[in-house]
């Protein structure tokens, strides 16, 4: 199962902190992603990293051993994040980490959890919902997402019941608070 963190920027160590028991691949994605920065960020939190191998022109993969002795694959992807969402297998994303993104300069404008923002207004919500596991975890501050993620109440949308579990990062002067949610597929 994947932990997928699109538009990760400098939040690599933050995203990696959500690797769970079922995670077999940590997929870090950002246009222009830098392998050296990713290796440095993961090493700084105690991960032991293996030799990298090119999977494609934009994807590099290596094995990692976490401080809790979990072995998993790490994939660094410099493609547009929507490519992975479109190609991933159904139900293969167990954890989705998406925060500190926007629609202005430097932001993706992609709508993983809502309609998208800015000039692109590129919504990937339907595709992402297909790729999330039946019972998935989502870490978000509501970036480019549905307004309900800011209300912090249980709601049903996109074929799932969304339940806020706990605050992960407090609101600061630049960003909204980031919360852990469960996203449970509802029966049709």
Short mmCIF file of C-alpha atoms in Angstrom, two decimals:
data_model
loop_
_atom_site.label_atom_id
_atom_site.label_comp_id
_atom_site.label_asym_id
_atom_site.label_seq_id
_atom_site.Cartn_x
_atom_site.Cartn_y
_atom_site.Cartn_z
CA UNK A 1 0.00 0.00 0.00
CA UNK A 2 1.13 3.51 -0.76
CA UNK A 3 1.58 6.56 1.37
CA UNK A 4 1.21 9.23 -1.33
CA UNK A 5 2.36 12.81 -0.70
CA UNK A 6 1.86 15.05 -3.77
CA UNK A 7 3.19 18.60 -3.92
CA UNK A 8 5.39 17.67 -0.95
CA UNK A 9 7.95 20.45 -1.38
CA UNK A 10 10.05 20.70 1.79
CA UNK A 11 7.64 18.59 3.86
CA UNK A 12 9.35 15.25 3.17
CA UNK A 13 10.12 14.38 6.80
CA UNK A 14 6.58 15.42 7.78
CA UNK A 15 5.05 13.12 5.15
CA UNK A 16 7.37 10.26 6.13
CA UNK A 17 6.18 10.49 9.74
CA UNK A 18 2.85 8.95 8.64
CA UNK A 19 4.32 5.68 7.35
CA UNK A 20 2.15 2.99 8.90
CA UNK A 21 2.20 -0.74 9.33
CA UNK A 22 0.50 -1.30 5.96
CA UNK A 23 2.73 1.11 4.03
CA UNK A 24 5.03 -0.65 1.58
CA UNK A 25 5.84 2.34 -0.65
CA UNK A 26 6.34 6.00 0.29
CA UNK A 27 5.64 8.00 -2.88
CA UNK A 28 6.91 11.61 -2.66
CA UNK A 29 5.90 13.81 -5.54
CA UNK A 30 6.66 17.35 -6.58
CA UNK A 31 7.47 18.93 -9.92
CA UNK A 32 11.24 19.24 -9.93
CA UNK A 33 11.61 16.96 -6.87
CA UNK A 34 15.22 16.75 -5.76
CA UNK A 35 16.61 13.32 -4.87
CA UNK A 36 19.44 14.75 -2.76
CA UNK A 37 17.00 16.81 -0.68
CA UNK A 38 14.75 13.80 -0.14
CA UNK A 39 17.65 11.61 0.96
CA UNK A 40 18.90 14.35 3.32
CA UNK A 41 15.43 14.85 4.86
CA UNK A 42 14.90 11.13 5.43
CA UNK A 43 18.41 10.62 6.81
CA UNK A 44 17.85 13.50 9.24
CA UNK A 45 14.98 11.56 10.87
CA UNK A 46 17.03 8.39 11.27
CA UNK A 47 16.16 6.48 8.11
CA UNK A 48 18.87 4.28 6.59
CA UNK A 49 18.76 4.55 2.81
CA UNK A 50 19.82 2.08 0.17
CA UNK A 51 21.19 2.61 -3.31
CA UNK A 52 18.86 4.33 -5.73
CA UNK A 53 17.64 2.98 -9.04
CA UNK A 54 15.93 4.88 -11.89
CA UNK A 55 12.44 3.55 -12.59
CA UNK A 56 11.74 6.08 -15.34
CA UNK A 57 13.09 9.45 -16.44
CA UNK A 58 11.18 11.14 -13.60
CA UNK A 59 11.02 8.43 -10.89
CA UNK A 60 13.86 7.20 -8.69
CA UNK A 61 13.36 4.37 -6.20
CA UNK A 62 15.40 3.15 -3.22
CA UNK A 63 14.87 0.94 -0.19
CA UNK A 64 14.78 2.46 3.26
CA UNK A 65 14.89 1.17 6.81
CA UNK A 66 12.95 3.32 9.28
CA UNK A 67 14.02 3.78 12.93
CA UNK A 68 11.25 1.27 13.81
CA UNK A 69 12.96 -1.35 11.59
CA UNK A 70 10.34 -1.18 8.86
CA UNK A 71 11.70 -1.76 5.36
CA UNK A 72 9.89 -0.03 2.54
CA UNK A 73 10.47 1.42 -0.90
CA UNK A 74 10.75 5.17 -1.38
CA UNK A 75 9.86 6.67 -4.75
CA UNK A 76 10.81 10.23 -5.63
CA UNK A 77 8.72 11.48 -8.55
CA UNK A 78 9.36 14.79 -10.33
CA UNK A 79 6.35 14.40 -12.66
CA UNK A 80 3.12 16.29 -12.21
CA UNK A 81 1.28 14.65 -9.27
CA UNK A 82 -1.82 13.97 -11.35
CA UNK A 83 0.13 11.38 -13.40
CA UNK A 84 0.46 9.06 -10.40
CA UNK A 85 -3.17 9.49 -9.37
CA UNK A 86 -4.28 8.49 -12.85
CA UNK A 87 -1.92 5.48 -13.02
CA UNK A 88 -2.16 4.04 -9.49
CA UNK A 89 -4.09 0.83 -8.92
CA UNK A 90 -7.59 0.99 -7.47
CA UNK A 91 -7.55 1.01 -3.65
CA UNK A 92 -3.74 1.19 -3.48
CA UNK A 93 -3.34 4.44 -1.49
CA UNK A 94 -3.71 3.82 2.26
CA UNK A 95 -2.45 7.23 3.43
CA UNK A 96 -2.68 10.53 1.58
CA UNK A 97 -0.70 13.54 2.88
CA UNK A 98 -1.56 16.90 1.29
CA UNK A 99 -1.04 20.26 2.97
CA UNK A 100 0.60 23.64 2.44
CA UNK A 101 -0.33 23.75 -1.25
CA UNK A 102 -2.14 26.58 -2.95
CA UNK A 103 -3.22 28.07 -6.22
CA UNK A 104 -0.96 31.11 -6.39
CA UNK A 105 2.65 31.29 -7.52
CA UNK A 106 4.44 28.08 -6.61
CA UNK A 107 1.22 26.23 -5.78
CA UNK A 108 -0.20 23.41 -7.88
CA UNK A 109 -3.84 24.54 -7.96
CA UNK A 110 -4.72 20.83 -8.10
CA UNK A 111 -7.93 19.73 -6.41
CA UNK A 112 -7.21 16.39 -4.80
CA UNK A 113 -9.88 16.95 -2.16
CA UNK A 114 -12.14 19.41 -3.95
CA UNK A 115 -12.69 21.35 -7.14
CA UNK A 116 -9.20 22.79 -7.59
CA UNK A 117 -8.26 26.42 -7.48
CA UNK A 118 -6.80 29.24 -9.53
CA UNK A 119 -6.35 29.15 -13.27
CA UNK A 120 -6.04 25.35 -13.53
CA UNK A 121 -9.17 24.35 -11.57
CA UNK A 122 -8.00 20.80 -12.17
CA UNK A 123 -10.01 18.47 -9.95
CA UNK A 124 -8.61 15.00 -9.35
CA UNK A 125 -11.01 14.17 -6.54
CA UNK A 126 -12.91 11.43 -8.42
CA UNK A 127 -9.70 9.72 -9.51
CA UNK A 128 -8.18 9.94 -6.03
CA UNK A 129 -11.31 8.52 -4.36
CA UNK A 130 -11.02 5.42 -6.63
CA UNK A 131 -7.36 4.95 -5.66
CA UNK A 132 -7.81 5.37 -1.90
CA UNK A 133 -8.19 2.16 0.11
CA UNK A 134 -11.69 1.45 1.48
CA UNK A 135 -10.54 2.73 4.87
CA UNK A 136 -7.85 5.34 4.24
CA UNK A 137 -6.13 8.06 6.23
CA UNK A 138 -5.89 11.61 4.93
CA UNK A 139 -3.66 14.29 6.42
CA UNK A 140 -4.67 17.74 5.18
CA UNK A 141 -5.11 21.39 6.04
CA UNK A 142 -7.84 21.64 3.40
CA UNK A 143 -5.51 23.06 0.72
CA UNK A 144 -7.39 23.44 -2.57
CA UNK A 145 -10.13 21.29 -1.04
CA UNK A 146 -13.76 21.16 -0.10
CA UNK A 147 -14.71 23.77 2.53
CA UNK A 148 -15.91 20.97 4.86
CA UNK A 149 -12.30 20.10 5.69
CA UNK A 150 -12.12 23.41 7.55
CA UNK A 151 -15.31 22.75 9.56
CA UNK A 152 -13.77 19.74 11.38
CA UNK A 153 -17.02 17.80 11.58
CA UNK A 154 -17.98 14.38 10.22
CA UNK A 155 -19.38 14.68 6.70
CA UNK A 156 -20.16 12.49 3.69
CA UNK A 157 -18.93 13.46 0.25
CA UNK A 158 -17.19 11.85 -2.72
CA UNK A 159 -18.54 8.39 -1.81
CA UNK A 160 -16.85 8.43 1.61
CA UNK A 161 -17.55 9.30 5.21
CA UNK A 162 -14.91 11.76 6.44
CA UNK A 163 -14.13 11.80 10.16
CA UNK A 164 -11.63 14.19 11.77
CA UNK A 165 -9.41 12.24 14.20
CA UNK A 166 -6.93 14.75 15.62
CA UNK A 167 -4.98 17.89 14.92
CA UNK A 168 -1.45 17.20 13.67
CA UNK A 169 -0.06 20.71 13.19
CA UNK A 170 -1.48 23.85 14.78
CA UNK A 171 -2.42 26.83 12.69
CA UNK A 172 0.40 29.33 12.25
CA UNK A 173 0.65 32.69 10.53
CA UNK A 174 1.09 31.08 7.09
CA UNK A 175 -1.09 27.98 7.11
CA UNK A 176 -4.30 26.52 8.48
CA UNK A 177 -4.16 23.70 11.02
CA UNK A 178 -3.45 20.25 9.59
CA UNK A 179 -5.69 17.35 10.66
CA UNK A 180 -5.71 13.57 10.37
CA UNK A 181 -8.98 12.26 8.88
CA UNK A 182 -10.34 8.81 8.14
CA UNK A 183 -11.96 8.42 4.75
CA UNK A 184 -14.20 5.36 4.76
CA UNK A 185 -15.83 4.26 1.51
CA UNK A 186 -19.63 4.25 1.79
CA UNK A 187 -21.74 1.59 0.14
CA UNK A 188 -23.53 2.70 -3.03
#
